Amino acid sequence: MKVKKPKEKYSKKVNRKNERKAKSDYSWILVVSVSAFWISFLFSFLSEAILGSVNFIVAVLLMLFFIFLGIIFDMIGISVTVARSETFHSMATKKVRGARLAGKLIKNSEKASSFCNDVIGDICGIISGSTAAAISTILATSLDLPIFITTLIITAIVASLTIGGKALGKSIAINHSTKILYRFSRVLSLFTKE
């Protein structure tokens, strides 16, 4: 009994497809890395510029802003992976603003969620951590407290707010993915051409 060999044309097509996918993955990694650098640079610059000349309350508000921003983008990243494309296809046929963009985000959910969760979310986590360190220094010097204890307490508060907020955000994102993704896409559509 003869064993049939796979057709050579089919295997060449598969190899070309895999090569294109590998090149696409490498280019995506490069885009994400460069984007992460510039976004992190911008956020750090703004944070340092503001923290250099503010009081304790403004520093706390800045830290809470970055925690909240990280939670929001984590919710968007989850929504992109959970939302159903059929809903947005239907909305796009009715010319609803942002629906086509939402469909594109769902189609590229791996990249969209990676950008939202990993790039923006992680950068916000890093910046809120550095802001927490600045707050610890402000508190320790103004109230004459030990810096070690102050840093431990502030870091624990930031971690609990971030983790608790993201846990709450994940459940909201799973249950309301269509609404969250639609609102995000609608805002995003103001800056992009559909």
PDB file of C-alpha atoms in Angstrom:
ATOM      1  CA  MET A   1       0.000   0.000   0.000  1.00  0.00           C
ATOM      2  CA  LYS A   2       1.402   3.368  -1.078  1.00  0.00           C
ATOM      3  CA  VAL A   3       1.380   6.332   1.275  1.00  0.00           C
ATOM      4  CA  LYS A   4       0.311   9.537  -0.422  1.00  0.00           C
ATOM      5  CA  LYS A   5       2.696  12.413  -0.017  1.00  0.00           C
ATOM      6  CA  PRO A   6       1.212  15.838   0.627  1.00  0.00           C
ATOM      7  CA  LYS A   7       1.011  17.984  -2.436  1.00  0.00           C
ATOM      8  CA  GLU A   8       4.013  20.215  -2.806  1.00  0.00           C
ATOM      9  CA  LYS A   9       1.971  23.256  -3.876  1.00  0.00           C
ATOM     10  CA  TYR A  10      -0.137  23.107  -0.711  1.00  0.00           C
ATOM     11  CA  SER A  11       2.907  22.864   1.564  1.00  0.00           C
ATOM     12  CA  LYS A  12       4.544  25.838  -0.218  1.00  0.00           C
ATOM     13  CA  LYS A  13       1.375  27.915   0.316  1.00  0.00           C
ATOM     14  CA  VAL A  14       1.323  26.994   4.013  1.00  0.00           C
ATOM     15  CA  ASN A  15       5.007  27.877   4.363  1.00  0.00           C
ATOM     16  CA  ARG A  16       4.486  31.272   2.674  1.00  0.00           C
ATOM     17  CA  LYS A  17       1.496  31.957   4.912  1.00  0.00           C
ATOM     18  CA  ASN A  18       3.524  31.066   8.029  1.00  0.00           C
ATOM     19  CA  GLU A  19       6.400  33.289   6.864  1.00  0.00           C
ATOM     20  CA  ARG A  20       4.003  36.238   6.339  1.00  0.00           C
ATOM     21  CA  LYS A  21       2.494  35.654   9.791  1.00  0.00           C
ATOM     22  CA  ALA A  22       5.969  35.537  11.394  1.00  0.00           C
ATOM     23  CA  LYS A  23       6.943  38.821   9.657  1.00  0.00           C
ATOM     24  CA  SER A  24       3.655  40.362  10.774  1.00  0.00           C
ATOM     25  CA  ASP A  25       4.289  39.231  14.363  1.00  0.00           C
ATOM     26  CA  TYR A  26       7.789  40.719  14.342  1.00  0.00           C
ATOM     27  CA  SER A  27       6.548  44.019  12.945  1.00  0.00           C
ATOM     28  CA  TRP A  28       3.776  44.096  15.592  1.00  0.00           C
ATOM     29  CA  ILE A  29       6.343  43.478  18.345  1.00  0.00           C
ATOM     30  CA  LEU A  30       8.429  46.356  16.997  1.00  0.00           C
ATOM     31  CA  VAL A  31       5.389  48.677  16.809  1.00  0.00           C
ATOM     32  CA  VAL A  32       4.329  47.774  20.367  1.00  0.00           C
ATOM     33  CA  SER A  33       7.849  48.244  21.735  1.00  0.00           C
ATOM     34  CA  VAL A  34       8.324  51.637  20.087  1.00  0.00           C
ATOM     35  CA  SER A  35       4.808  52.730  21.112  1.00  0.00           C
ATOM     36  CA  ALA A  36       5.447  51.616  24.687  1.00  0.00           C
ATOM     37  CA  PHE A  37       8.678  53.613  24.778  1.00  0.00           C
ATOM     38  CA  TRP A  38       7.085  56.858  23.561  1.00  0.00           C
ATOM     39  CA  ILE A  39       3.888  56.547  25.605  1.00  0.00           C
ATOM     40  CA  SER A  40       5.904  55.721  28.713  1.00  0.00           C
ATOM     41  CA  PHE A  41       8.250  58.612  27.982  1.00  0.00           C
ATOM     42  CA  LEU A  42       5.324  61.025  27.574  1.00  0.00           C
ATOM     43  CA  PHE A  43       3.474  59.821  30.691  1.00  0.00           C
ATOM     44  CA  SER A  44       6.684  59.873  32.764  1.00  0.00           C
ATOM     45  CA  PHE A  45       7.558  63.334  31.530  1.00  0.00           C
ATOM     46  CA  LEU A  46       4.108  64.685  32.408  1.00  0.00           C
ATOM     47  CA  SER A  47       4.152  62.935  35.766  1.00  0.00           C
ATOM     48  CA  GLU A  48       7.620  64.217  36.689  1.00  0.00           C
ATOM     49  CA  ALA A  49       6.842  67.738  35.449  1.00  0.00           C
ATOM     50  CA  ILE A  50       3.664  67.887  37.507  1.00  0.00           C
ATOM     51  CA  LEU A  51       5.085  66.171  40.600  1.00  0.00           C
ATOM     52  CA  GLY A  52       8.050  68.525  40.752  1.00  0.00           C
ATOM     53  CA  SER A  53       5.894  71.494  41.661  1.00  0.00           C
ATOM     54  CA  VAL A  54       2.737  70.202  43.348  1.00  0.00           C
ATOM     55  CA  ASN A  55       1.429  69.563  46.799  1.00  0.00           C
ATOM     56  CA  PHE A  56       0.351  66.284  48.375  1.00  0.00           C
ATOM     57  CA  ILE A  57      -3.289  66.408  47.205  1.00  0.00           C
ATOM     58  CA  VAL A  58      -2.379  66.980  43.545  1.00  0.00           C
ATOM     59  CA  ALA A  59       0.172  64.133  43.735  1.00  0.00           C
ATOM     60  CA  VAL A  60      -2.497  61.783  45.129  1.00  0.00           C
ATOM     61  CA  LEU A  61      -4.948  62.850  42.415  1.00  0.00           C
ATOM     62  CA  LEU A  62      -2.303  62.210  39.754  1.00  0.00           C
ATOM     63  CA  MET A  63      -1.621  58.748  41.188  1.00  0.00           C
ATOM     64  CA  LEU A  64      -5.359  57.943  41.259  1.00  0.00           C
ATOM     65  CA  PHE A  65      -5.673  59.177  37.664  1.00  0.00           C
ATOM     66  CA  PHE A  66      -3.023  56.705  36.461  1.00  0.00           C
ATOM     67  CA  ILE A  67      -4.582  53.862  38.470  1.00  0.00           C
ATOM     68  CA  PHE A  68      -8.002  54.683  36.997  1.00  0.00           C
ATOM     69  CA  LEU A  69      -6.581  54.973  33.461  1.00  0.00           C
ATOM     70  CA  GLY A  70      -4.941  51.541  33.820  1.00  0.00           C
ATOM     71  CA  ILE A  71      -8.248  50.023  35.000  1.00  0.00           C
ATOM     72  CA  ILE A  72     -10.201  51.644  32.125  1.00  0.00           C
ATOM     73  CA  PHE A  73      -7.799  50.342  29.475  1.00  0.00           C
ATOM     74  CA  ASP A  74      -7.797  46.910  31.097  1.00  0.00           C
ATOM     75  CA  MET A  75     -11.600  46.909  30.765  1.00  0.00           C
ATOM     76  CA  ILE A  76     -11.332  47.958  27.110  1.00  0.00           C
ATOM     77  CA  GLY A  77      -8.809  45.175  26.437  1.00  0.00           C
ATOM     78  CA  ILE A  78     -11.123  42.583  27.998  1.00  0.00           C
ATOM     79  CA  SER A  79     -14.137  43.977  26.106  1.00  0.00           C
ATOM     80  CA  VAL A  80     -12.335  43.646  22.777  1.00  0.00           C
ATOM     81  CA  THR A  81     -11.687  39.947  23.390  1.00  0.00           C
ATOM     82  CA  VAL A  82     -15.188  39.175  24.702  1.00  0.00           C
ATOM     83  CA  ALA A  83     -17.481  41.279  22.467  1.00  0.00           C
ATOM     84  CA  ARG A  84     -19.238  39.618  19.529  1.00  0.00           C
ATOM     85  CA  SER A  85     -18.500  40.954  16.077  1.00  0.00           C
ATOM     86  CA  GLU A  86     -22.024  40.206  14.769  1.00  0.00           C
ATOM     87  CA  THR A  87     -23.481  43.019  16.876  1.00  0.00           C
ATOM     88  CA  PHE A  88     -21.094  45.561  15.387  1.00  0.00           C
ATOM     89  CA  HIS A  89     -21.539  44.265  11.826  1.00  0.00           C
ATOM     90  CA  SER A  90     -25.251  44.888  12.213  1.00  0.00           C
ATOM     91  CA  MET A  91     -24.608  48.372  13.583  1.00  0.00           C
ATOM     92  CA  ALA A  92     -22.139  49.111  10.762  1.00  0.00           C
ATOM     93  CA  THR A  93     -24.778  48.324   8.119  1.00  0.00           C
ATOM     94  CA  LYS A  94     -26.947  50.987   9.766  1.00  0.00           C
ATOM     95  CA  LYS A  95     -24.007  53.448   9.549  1.00  0.00           C
ATOM     96  CA  VAL A  96     -23.663  53.762  13.335  1.00  0.00           C
ATOM     97  CA  ARG A  97     -20.541  55.795  14.125  1.00  0.00           C
ATOM     98  CA  GLY A  98     -17.746  53.683  15.618  1.00  0.00           C
ATOM     99  CA  ALA A  99     -19.303  50.312  14.719  1.00  0.00           C
ATOM    100  CA  ARG A 100     -16.895  49.540  11.846  1.00  0.00           C
ATOM    101  CA  LEU A 101     -13.957  50.497  14.046  1.00  0.00           C
ATOM    102  CA  ALA A 102     -15.232  48.199  16.805  1.00  0.00           C
ATOM    103  CA  GLY A 103     -15.464  45.378  14.261  1.00  0.00           C
ATOM    104  CA  LYS A 104     -11.848  46.004  13.222  1.00  0.00           C
ATOM    105  CA  LEU A 105     -10.750  45.973  16.860  1.00  0.00           C
ATOM    106  CA  ILE A 106     -12.513  42.642  17.417  1.00  0.00           C
ATOM    107  CA  LYS A 107     -10.945  41.224  14.249  1.00  0.00           C
ATOM    108  CA  ASN A 108      -7.536  42.215  15.638  1.00  0.00           C
ATOM    109  CA  SER A 109      -8.468  41.474  19.247  1.00  0.00           C
ATOM    110  CA  GLU A 110      -5.095  39.917  20.067  1.00  0.00           C
ATOM    111  CA  LYS A 111      -3.241  43.102  19.143  1.00  0.00           C
ATOM    112  CA  ALA A 112      -5.880  45.493  20.511  1.00  0.00           C
ATOM    113  CA  SER A 113      -6.067  43.767  23.890  1.00  0.00           C
ATOM    114  CA  SER A 114      -2.276  43.508  24.053  1.00  0.00           C
ATOM    115  CA  PHE A 115      -1.976  47.250  23.444  1.00  0.00           C
ATOM    116  CA  CYS A 116      -4.688  48.167  25.966  1.00  0.00           C
ATOM    117  CA  ASN A 117      -3.765  45.682  28.692  1.00  0.00           C
ATOM    118  CA  ASP A 118      -0.013  45.392  28.301  1.00  0.00           C
ATOM    119  CA  VAL A 119       1.170  48.701  26.876  1.00  0.00           C
ATOM    120  CA  ILE A 120      -1.195  51.252  28.440  1.00  0.00           C
ATOM    121  CA  GLY A 121      -2.083  49.162  31.521  1.00  0.00           C
ATOM    122  CA  ASP A 122       1.509  48.320  32.432  1.00  0.00           C
ATOM    123  CA  ILE A 123       2.766  51.850  31.787  1.00  0.00           C
ATOM    124  CA  CYS A 124       0.021  53.231  34.060  1.00  0.00           C
ATOM    125  CA  GLY A 125       1.042  50.695  36.711  1.00  0.00           C
ATOM    126  CA  ILE A 126       4.679  51.775  36.527  1.00  0.00           C
ATOM    127  CA  ILE A 127       3.844  55.484  36.629  1.00  0.00           C
ATOM    128  CA  SER A 128       1.385  55.103  39.501  1.00  0.00           C
ATOM    129  CA  GLY A 129       4.153  53.223  41.352  1.00  0.00           C
ATOM    130  CA  SER A 130       6.678  56.005  40.783  1.00  0.00           C
ATOM    131  CA  THR A 131       4.052  58.567  41.794  1.00  0.00           C
ATOM    132  CA  ALA A 132       3.460  56.542  44.965  1.00  0.00           C
ATOM    133  CA  ALA A 133       7.187  56.757  45.714  1.00  0.00           C
ATOM    134  CA  ALA A 134       7.046  60.558  45.340  1.00  0.00           C
ATOM    135  CA  ILE A 135       3.987  60.685  47.629  1.00  0.00           C
ATOM    136  CA  SER A 136       5.831  58.558  50.199  1.00  0.00           C
ATOM    137  CA  THR A 137       8.729  61.021  50.182  1.00  0.00           C
ATOM    138  CA  ILE A 138       6.385  64.016  50.531  1.00  0.00           C
ATOM    139  CA  LEU A 139       4.566  62.361  53.461  1.00  0.00           C
ATOM    140  CA  ALA A 140       7.718  61.165  55.204  1.00  0.00           C
ATOM    141  CA  THR A 141       9.418  64.564  55.067  1.00  0.00           C
ATOM    142  CA  SER A 142       6.370  66.680  55.913  1.00  0.00           C
ATOM    143  CA  LEU A 143       5.164  64.486  58.802  1.00  0.00           C
ATOM    144  CA  ASP A 144       8.614  63.322  59.945  1.00  0.00           C
ATOM    145  CA  LEU A 145       7.763  59.633  59.404  1.00  0.00           C
ATOM    146  CA  PRO A 146      10.162  56.786  58.607  1.00  0.00           C
ATOM    147  CA  ILE A 147      10.461  56.608  54.784  1.00  0.00           C
ATOM    148  CA  PHE A 148      10.618  52.793  54.815  1.00  0.00           C
ATOM    149  CA  ILE A 149       7.269  52.379  56.599  1.00  0.00           C
ATOM    150  CA  THR A 150       5.621  55.160  54.597  1.00  0.00           C
ATOM    151  CA  THR A 151       6.735  53.612  51.286  1.00  0.00           C
ATOM    152  CA  LEU A 152       5.473  50.168  52.344  1.00  0.00           C
ATOM    153  CA  ILE A 153       2.036  51.517  53.277  1.00  0.00           C
ATOM    154  CA  ILE A 154       1.617  53.702  50.160  1.00  0.00           C
ATOM    155  CA  THR A 155       2.824  50.877  47.866  1.00  0.00           C
ATOM    156  CA  ALA A 156       0.370  48.446  49.482  1.00  0.00           C
ATOM    157  CA  ILE A 157      -2.487  50.934  49.025  1.00  0.00           C
ATOM    158  CA  VAL A 158      -1.599  51.458  45.336  1.00  0.00           C
ATOM    159  CA  ALA A 159      -1.347  47.695  44.744  1.00  0.00           C
ATOM    160  CA  SER A 160      -4.696  46.997  46.417  1.00  0.00           C
ATOM    161  CA  LEU A 161      -6.438  49.809  44.501  1.00  0.00           C
ATOM    162  CA  THR A 162      -4.970  48.633  41.186  1.00  0.00           C
ATOM    163  CA  ILE A 163      -5.643  44.912  41.687  1.00  0.00           C
ATOM    164  CA  GLY A 164      -9.086  45.446  43.225  1.00  0.00           C
ATOM    165  CA  GLY A 165     -10.027  47.947  40.526  1.00  0.00           C
ATOM    166  CA  LYS A 166      -8.899  45.632  37.733  1.00  0.00           C
ATOM    167  CA  ALA A 167     -10.775  42.684  39.277  1.00  0.00           C
ATOM    168  CA  LEU A 168     -13.962  44.771  39.436  1.00  0.00           C
ATOM    169  CA  GLY A 169     -13.301  46.146  35.947  1.00  0.00           C
ATOM    170  CA  LYS A 170     -12.871  42.660  34.479  1.00  0.00           C
ATOM    171  CA  SER A 171     -16.282  41.507  35.680  1.00  0.00           C
ATOM    172  CA  ILE A 172     -17.897  44.714  34.389  1.00  0.00           C
ATOM    173  CA  ALA A 173     -16.081  44.331  31.043  1.00  0.00           C
ATOM    174  CA  ILE A 174     -17.209  40.721  30.619  1.00  0.00           C
ATOM    175  CA  ASN A 175     -20.842  41.558  31.393  1.00  0.00           C
ATOM    176  CA  HIS A 176     -20.968  44.827  29.399  1.00  0.00           C
ATOM    177  CA  SER A 177     -18.359  44.244  26.672  1.00  0.00           C
ATOM    178  CA  THR A 178     -20.515  45.500  23.792  1.00  0.00           C
ATOM    179  CA  LYS A 179     -21.402  48.768  25.524  1.00  0.00           C
ATOM    180  CA  ILE A 180     -17.805  49.442  26.622  1.00  0.00           C
ATOM    181  CA  LEU A 181     -16.317  48.647  23.221  1.00  0.00           C
ATOM    182  CA  TYR A 182     -18.968  50.708  21.442  1.00  0.00           C
ATOM    183  CA  ARG A 183     -18.286  53.778  23.605  1.00  0.00           C
ATOM    184  CA  PHE A 184     -14.532  53.404  23.189  1.00  0.00           C
ATOM    185  CA  SER A 185     -14.855  52.962  19.406  1.00  0.00           C
ATOM    186  CA  ARG A 186     -17.160  55.955  19.173  1.00  0.00           C
ATOM    187  CA  VAL A 187     -14.599  58.158  20.953  1.00  0.00           C
ATOM    188  CA  LEU A 188     -11.770  56.676  18.876  1.00  0.00           C
ATOM    189  CA  SER A 189     -13.715  57.300  15.657  1.00  0.00           C
ATOM    190  CA  LEU A 190     -13.538  61.044  16.341  1.00  0.00           C
ATOM    191  CA  PHE A 191      -9.754  60.843  15.777  1.00  0.00           C
ATOM    192  CA  THR A 192      -9.672  58.292  12.950  1.00  0.00           C
ATOM    193  CA  LYS A 193     -11.267  57.976   9.567  1.00  0.00           C
ATOM    194  CA  GLU A 194     -13.749  55.090   9.363  1.00  0.00           C
TER     195      GLU A 194
END
